[in-house]
Amino acid sequence: MLKKTDLSVWQGRIDHETELTYFRYHQIVKTESITKQGIVGLIGFSCDEGVRRNNGRIGAKEAPLALRKQLSSLPWRNHIHINSLFDLGDIVCEGHELEQAQRELGDKVSDILTKGKAIVLGGGHETLYGQYLGVRKAVGPDASIGLLNIDAHFDMRSYDNQASSGTMFKQILDEDPNAHYFVCGIQQYGNTTALFDTAANYNVQYFLDEQLDSPQFTKDLNKFMDAYDVLLVTLCMDVLSAAEAPGVSAPSPFGLSALKVRDILRQMISHKNTVSFSICEVNPTLDINNQTAKLGAYFINEVIMNSFE
């Protein structure tokens, strides 16, 4: 179900009513229908049914609202694109109908991609499957898609019983021979040997959290990004250190720094083939002083600013 964004979310400090150089996000974002090309469209995915099925700590369905609130007062720094940010509302997962909600998200992402680029505000990481459906629908069956994931986990569990927030990449690779997977930030302690074996069997390119400062990582990432027609980027916030991102379903004591994630995001988003980004697993019910939601908003800002370059 699509729910329009409450306009009261987009509010904050006003330093000037008309001078653009003073503007913040809440003075920029549009909530009407998209009528132009070259835009960035925000769509929320209010869902943590996949997390529930994966026996995680629920609460991520509250993240789209929390992320908007933190993004609202950030300064807008790209005045060439002053009328190019649109908020299209939230796809809300009703009851346990995860698969229906993912299809609805896919339709909305596809619609946005006819006008520009899509940013999805998750939701649990089951958000990714709906994001993928939208990208595939927009580019057609023959285009190759590179799936770029910044994550502590492979998310390649079996879905024989049901899909969850831990199965999406296996689902996609099983269904789509033109999809290919690159993940960085993987933690030894966060994945069983069976999951490492599964990744190897599917020819997944992955880098552990401790390997991301190596020249080989940058070389392989660039090679992967250049190899496919379109790129889809997703960030699971549990890849970050729990000290910097406490409000997630599965906090990581040995997680990445925010600065490292920002650096990787900039590389991925600035590639000419990147069309969509999702941020997942922010859990406001577990957050401390909105720390994780604010960090998430900063990452979204990085993506938006790089999307217009």
Short mmCIF file of C-alpha atoms in Angstrom, two decimals:
data_model
loop_
_atom_site.label_atom_id
_atom_site.label_comp_id
_atom_site.label_asym_id
_atom_site.label_seq_id
_atom_site.Cartn_x
_atom_site.Cartn_y
_atom_site.Cartn_z
CA MET A 1 0.00 0.00 0.00
CA LEU A 2 1.31 3.44 -0.97
CA LYS A 3 1.04 6.06 1.75
CA LYS A 4 1.75 9.71 1.04
CA THR A 5 4.37 11.42 3.17
CA ASP A 6 3.07 13.63 5.96
CA LEU A 7 4.26 17.09 4.96
CA SER A 8 4.95 17.96 8.59
CA VAL A 9 8.00 15.68 8.39
CA TRP A 10 9.72 18.16 6.09
CA GLN A 11 10.30 21.05 8.43
CA GLY A 12 13.19 22.67 10.22
CA ARG A 13 15.25 25.79 10.63
CA ILE A 14 14.80 28.52 8.03
CA ASP A 15 17.73 30.91 7.65
CA HIS A 16 16.23 32.71 4.66
CA GLU A 17 12.88 32.50 2.86
CA THR A 18 14.09 33.18 -0.69
CA GLU A 19 17.88 33.14 -0.97
CA LEU A 20 18.77 29.67 -2.27
CA THR A 21 22.22 29.53 -0.70
CA TYR A 22 20.55 29.41 2.73
CA PHE A 23 18.17 26.58 1.89
CA ARG A 24 17.91 23.22 3.63
CA TYR A 25 16.34 19.98 2.44
CA HIS A 26 12.88 20.78 3.80
CA GLN A 27 12.81 23.88 1.57
CA ILE A 28 13.79 21.87 -1.51
CA VAL A 29 11.88 18.60 -1.51
CA LYS A 30 8.74 18.29 -3.65
CA THR A 31 5.88 15.95 -2.83
CA GLU A 32 3.78 16.26 -5.97
CA SER A 33 3.93 13.94 -8.97
CA ILE A 34 7.16 13.95 -10.96
CA THR A 35 6.81 16.05 -14.10
CA LYS A 36 10.40 16.38 -15.32
CA GLN A 37 13.49 14.36 -16.19
CA GLY A 38 16.79 14.24 -14.33
CA ILE A 39 15.34 13.98 -10.82
CA VAL A 40 16.09 11.97 -7.70
CA GLY A 41 13.04 10.30 -6.23
CA LEU A 42 12.77 9.14 -2.63
CA ILE A 43 10.50 6.21 -1.81
CA GLY A 44 10.16 4.67 1.64
CA PHE A 45 9.65 0.99 2.43
CA SER A 46 7.93 0.73 5.79
CA CYS A 47 8.57 -2.93 6.46
CA ASP A 48 10.42 -5.24 8.82
CA GLU A 49 8.52 -8.42 8.05
CA GLY A 50 11.69 -9.86 6.51
CA VAL A 51 13.60 -9.13 9.71
CA ARG A 52 10.88 -10.82 11.74
CA ARG A 53 11.09 -13.91 9.53
CA ASN A 54 14.87 -13.87 9.97
CA ASN A 55 14.48 -13.83 13.77
CA GLY A 56 15.93 -10.32 14.00
CA ARG A 57 14.95 -7.39 16.17
CA ILE A 58 12.03 -5.62 14.49
CA GLY A 59 11.59 -1.86 14.29
CA ALA A 60 13.08 -0.96 10.90
CA LYS A 61 9.62 -0.16 9.52
CA GLU A 62 9.89 3.14 11.45
CA ALA A 63 13.10 4.10 9.62
CA PRO A 64 11.71 6.00 6.59
CA LEU A 65 10.12 8.57 8.89
CA ALA A 66 13.19 8.82 11.12
CA LEU A 67 15.51 9.25 8.14
CA ARG A 68 13.37 12.01 6.64
CA LYS A 69 13.32 13.88 9.94
CA GLN A 70 17.11 13.83 10.14
CA LEU A 71 17.55 14.71 6.46
CA SER A 72 15.09 17.58 6.62
CA SER A 73 17.35 20.18 8.23
CA LEU A 74 20.58 19.35 6.42
CA PRO A 75 21.87 22.14 4.14
CA TRP A 76 21.12 21.75 0.44
CA ARG A 77 24.39 22.30 -1.43
CA ASN A 78 23.49 21.76 -5.11
CA HIS A 79 21.52 24.77 -6.29
CA ILE A 80 21.68 23.85 -9.96
CA HIS A 81 19.16 21.11 -9.12
CA ILE A 82 16.96 23.14 -6.80
CA ASN A 83 13.70 21.59 -8.07
CA SER A 84 14.86 18.03 -8.61
CA LEU A 85 14.24 16.14 -5.34
CA PHE A 86 10.89 14.39 -4.96
CA ASP A 87 9.41 12.42 -2.06
CA LEU A 88 6.93 9.85 -3.37
CA GLY A 89 5.78 8.49 0.00
CA ASP A 90 6.06 5.02 1.54
CA ILE A 91 5.18 1.52 0.45
CA VAL A 92 3.74 0.02 3.64
CA CYS A 93 3.87 -3.73 4.22
CA GLU A 94 0.42 -4.75 5.45
CA GLY A 95 0.43 -7.61 7.92
CA HIS A 96 2.80 -10.35 6.79
CA GLU A 97 2.40 -9.66 3.06
CA LEU A 98 6.10 -9.12 2.37
CA GLU A 99 6.11 -10.39 -1.20
CA GLN A 100 3.22 -8.13 -2.21
CA ALA A 101 4.93 -5.13 -0.65
CA GLN A 102 8.18 -5.95 -2.49
CA ARG A 103 6.30 -6.07 -5.80
CA GLU A 104 4.67 -2.72 -5.04
CA LEU A 105 8.06 -1.23 -4.20
CA GLY A 106 9.45 -2.57 -7.44
CA ASP A 107 6.68 -0.89 -9.44
CA LYS A 108 7.36 2.42 -7.74
CA VAL A 109 11.13 2.22 -8.22
CA SER A 110 10.59 1.41 -11.89
CA ASP A 111 8.34 4.46 -12.27
CA ILE A 112 10.96 6.71 -10.68
CA LEU A 113 13.69 5.36 -12.95
CA THR A 114 11.79 6.56 -16.03
CA LYS A 115 12.49 10.10 -14.76
CA GLY A 116 15.84 9.81 -12.99
CA LYS A 117 17.38 7.93 -10.08
CA ALA A 118 15.70 6.17 -7.17
CA ILE A 119 16.64 6.21 -3.49
CA VAL A 120 14.82 3.74 -1.25
CA LEU A 121 14.50 4.42 2.47
CA GLY A 122 14.21 0.96 4.08
CA GLY A 123 13.01 -0.96 5.99
CA GLY A 124 14.78 -4.19 6.73
CA HIS A 125 17.20 -5.45 4.12
CA GLU A 126 14.33 -7.29 2.45
CA THR A 127 13.95 -3.83 0.88
CA LEU A 128 16.69 -4.85 -1.55
CA TYR A 129 14.55 -7.42 -3.35
CA GLY A 130 11.86 -4.87 -4.14
CA GLN A 131 14.52 -2.40 -5.27
CA TYR A 132 15.96 -5.04 -7.59
CA LEU A 133 12.52 -5.83 -9.05
CA GLY A 134 12.13 -2.17 -9.93
CA VAL A 135 15.52 -1.88 -11.58
CA ARG A 136 14.98 -5.07 -13.58
CA LYS A 137 11.54 -3.90 -14.72
CA ALA A 138 12.96 -0.53 -15.79
CA VAL A 139 15.95 -1.84 -17.77
CA GLY A 140 14.35 -4.93 -19.31
CA PRO A 141 15.31 -8.61 -19.14
CA ASP A 142 18.52 -8.48 -21.18
CA ALA A 143 20.48 -5.75 -19.44
CA SER A 144 23.16 -6.90 -17.01
CA ILE A 145 22.79 -5.68 -13.42
CA GLY A 146 25.62 -5.35 -10.94
CA LEU A 147 24.41 -5.69 -7.34
CA LEU A 148 26.67 -3.71 -5.00
CA ASN A 149 26.19 -4.36 -1.30
CA ILE A 150 27.97 -2.79 1.68
CA ASP A 151 27.15 -5.28 4.41
CA ALA A 152 28.49 -7.44 7.21
CA HIS A 153 26.39 -10.37 5.92
CA PHE A 154 26.02 -12.20 2.61
CA ASP A 155 22.20 -12.44 2.90
CA MET A 156 22.23 -15.68 0.92
CA ARG A 157 20.34 -18.02 3.22
CA SER A 158 17.98 -20.68 1.92
CA TYR A 159 14.45 -19.53 1.17
CA ASP A 160 12.93 -23.01 0.85
CA ASN A 161 10.45 -22.23 3.61
CA GLN A 162 10.08 -18.47 3.10
CA ALA A 163 11.97 -15.40 2.00
CA SER A 164 13.37 -13.04 4.62
CA SER A 165 15.86 -10.24 5.13
CA GLY A 166 18.61 -12.86 4.86
CA THR A 167 17.72 -14.49 1.53
CA MET A 168 17.42 -11.78 -1.13
CA PHE A 169 20.70 -12.12 -2.98
CA LYS A 170 20.30 -15.89 -3.34
CA GLN A 171 16.77 -15.32 -4.64
CA ILE A 172 18.00 -12.87 -7.25
CA LEU A 173 20.95 -14.96 -8.41
CA ASP A 174 18.74 -18.04 -8.69
CA GLU A 175 16.17 -16.17 -10.76
CA ASP A 176 18.31 -13.89 -12.90
CA PRO A 177 21.33 -15.05 -14.93
CA ASN A 178 22.04 -11.42 -15.84
CA ALA A 179 22.52 -10.33 -12.21
CA HIS A 180 25.93 -10.37 -10.53
CA TYR A 181 26.87 -9.76 -6.90
CA PHE A 182 29.70 -7.83 -5.20
CA VAL A 183 29.66 -7.35 -1.41
CA CYS A 184 32.16 -5.63 0.86
CA GLY A 185 32.40 -5.40 4.63
CA ILE A 186 31.74 -9.10 5.23
CA GLN A 187 32.54 -10.20 8.78
CA GLN A 188 33.98 -13.60 9.60
CA TYR A 189 31.94 -13.68 12.82
CA GLY A 190 28.70 -12.76 11.08
CA ASN A 191 28.48 -15.59 8.56
CA THR A 192 28.64 -19.37 8.87
CA THR A 193 31.05 -21.48 6.84
CA ALA A 194 28.03 -22.65 4.86
CA LEU A 195 27.33 -19.06 3.79
CA PHE A 196 30.93 -18.56 2.69
CA ASP A 197 30.59 -21.78 0.69
CA THR A 198 27.33 -20.59 -0.85
CA ALA A 199 28.97 -17.31 -1.89
CA ALA A 200 31.82 -19.24 -3.50
CA ASN A 201 29.40 -21.56 -5.33
CA TYR A 202 27.60 -18.51 -6.79
CA ASN A 203 30.86 -16.80 -7.80
CA VAL A 204 30.14 -13.86 -5.52
CA GLN A 205 32.93 -11.31 -5.31
CA TYR A 206 33.41 -10.34 -1.67
CA PHE A 207 35.83 -8.50 0.57
CA LEU A 208 36.08 -8.87 4.32
CA ASP A 209 35.85 -5.81 6.54
CA GLU A 210 39.61 -6.00 7.16
CA GLN A 211 40.48 -6.01 3.44
CA LEU A 212 38.95 -2.72 2.38
CA ASP A 213 42.13 -0.65 2.59
CA SER A 214 43.92 -2.84 0.06
CA PRO A 215 44.63 -1.65 -3.52
CA GLN A 216 43.08 -4.92 -4.70
CA PHE A 217 39.70 -3.88 -3.30
CA THR A 218 39.64 -0.64 -5.28
CA LYS A 219 40.87 -2.41 -8.42
CA ASP A 220 38.25 -5.18 -8.21
CA LEU A 221 35.44 -2.79 -7.33
CA ASN A 222 36.16 -0.60 -10.35
CA LYS A 223 36.43 -3.63 -12.61
CA PHE A 224 33.07 -4.93 -11.38
CA MET A 225 31.35 -1.57 -11.83
CA ASP A 226 32.63 -1.20 -15.37
CA ALA A 227 31.43 -4.67 -16.36
CA TYR A 228 27.64 -4.23 -16.19
CA ASP A 229 24.99 -2.13 -17.89
CA VAL A 230 23.45 -0.79 -14.69
CA LEU A 231 24.42 -0.79 -11.02
CA LEU A 232 22.22 -1.08 -7.96
CA VAL A 233 23.75 -0.03 -4.62
CA THR A 234 22.48 -1.03 -1.19
CA LEU A 235 23.83 -0.19 2.25
CA CYS A 236 22.98 -2.33 5.27
CA MET A 237 23.65 -0.16 8.31
CA ASP A 238 24.70 -3.15 10.41
CA VAL A 239 28.02 -3.07 8.53
CA LEU A 240 29.00 -0.11 10.72
CA SER A 241 30.59 -0.28 14.13
CA ALA A 242 27.96 -0.55 16.86
CA ALA A 243 29.58 2.47 18.50
CA GLU A 244 28.64 4.59 15.48
CA ALA A 245 25.39 2.84 14.52
CA PRO A 246 23.74 1.32 17.60
CA GLY A 247 20.22 1.41 16.17
CA VAL A 248 20.28 -1.64 13.90
CA SER A 249 18.84 -5.15 14.10
CA ALA A 250 22.26 -6.85 14.31
CA PRO A 251 24.93 -4.48 15.71
CA SER A 252 28.57 -5.16 14.82
CA PRO A 253 31.31 -4.65 17.46
CA PHE A 254 33.98 -4.94 14.73
CA GLY A 255 32.07 -2.97 12.11
CA LEU A 256 33.34 -0.34 9.69
CA SER A 257 33.81 3.32 10.46
CA ALA A 258 31.39 5.87 9.02
CA LEU A 259 34.25 7.49 7.11
CA LYS A 260 35.15 4.19 5.43
CA VAL A 261 31.53 3.58 4.41
CA ARG A 262 31.29 7.13 3.07
CA ASP A 263 34.40 6.60 0.97
CA ILE A 264 33.04 3.37 -0.53
CA LEU A 265 29.64 4.92 -1.16
CA ARG A 266 31.18 7.81 -3.03
CA GLN A 267 33.01 5.40 -5.33
CA MET A 268 29.86 3.40 -6.04
CA ILE A 269 27.38 6.24 -6.45
CA SER A 270 29.59 8.37 -8.67
CA HIS A 271 29.84 5.62 -11.30
CA LYS A 272 27.93 6.53 -14.45
CA ASN A 273 25.98 3.25 -14.45
CA THR A 274 24.54 3.57 -10.93
CA VAL A 275 20.78 4.12 -11.06
CA SER A 276 19.47 3.28 -7.59
CA PHE A 277 20.45 3.23 -3.91
CA SER A 278 18.81 1.83 -0.79
CA ILE A 279 19.63 2.28 2.88
CA CYS A 280 18.43 -0.52 5.13
CA GLU A 281 18.28 -1.80 8.71
CA VAL A 282 18.09 1.51 10.56
CA ASN A 283 16.01 0.62 13.63
CA PRO A 284 14.77 3.76 15.44
CA THR A 285 13.33 1.72 18.32
CA LEU A 286 16.88 0.65 19.24
CA ASP A 287 18.65 3.92 18.42
CA ILE A 288 20.42 6.21 20.89
CA ASN A 289 19.71 9.94 20.53
CA ASN A 290 18.83 9.39 16.85
CA GLN A 291 22.51 8.64 16.22
CA THR A 292 21.98 5.93 13.60
CA ALA A 293 19.17 7.76 11.82
CA LYS A 294 21.28 10.92 11.61
CA LEU A 295 24.22 8.98 10.21
CA GLY A 296 21.86 7.38 7.71
CA ALA A 297 20.64 10.83 6.65
CA TYR A 298 24.23 11.94 6.09
CA PHE A 299 24.79 8.92 3.83
CA ILE A 300 21.61 9.73 1.89
CA ASN A 301 22.86 13.29 1.47
CA GLU A 302 26.14 11.94 0.08
CA VAL A 303 24.22 9.84 -2.42
CA ILE A 304 21.96 12.69 -3.52
CA MET A 305 24.80 15.15 -4.00
CA ASN A 306 26.85 12.61 -5.98
CA SER A 307 23.83 11.62 -8.08
CA PHE A 308 23.70 15.11 -9.66
CA GLU A 309 27.37 15.32 -10.65
#
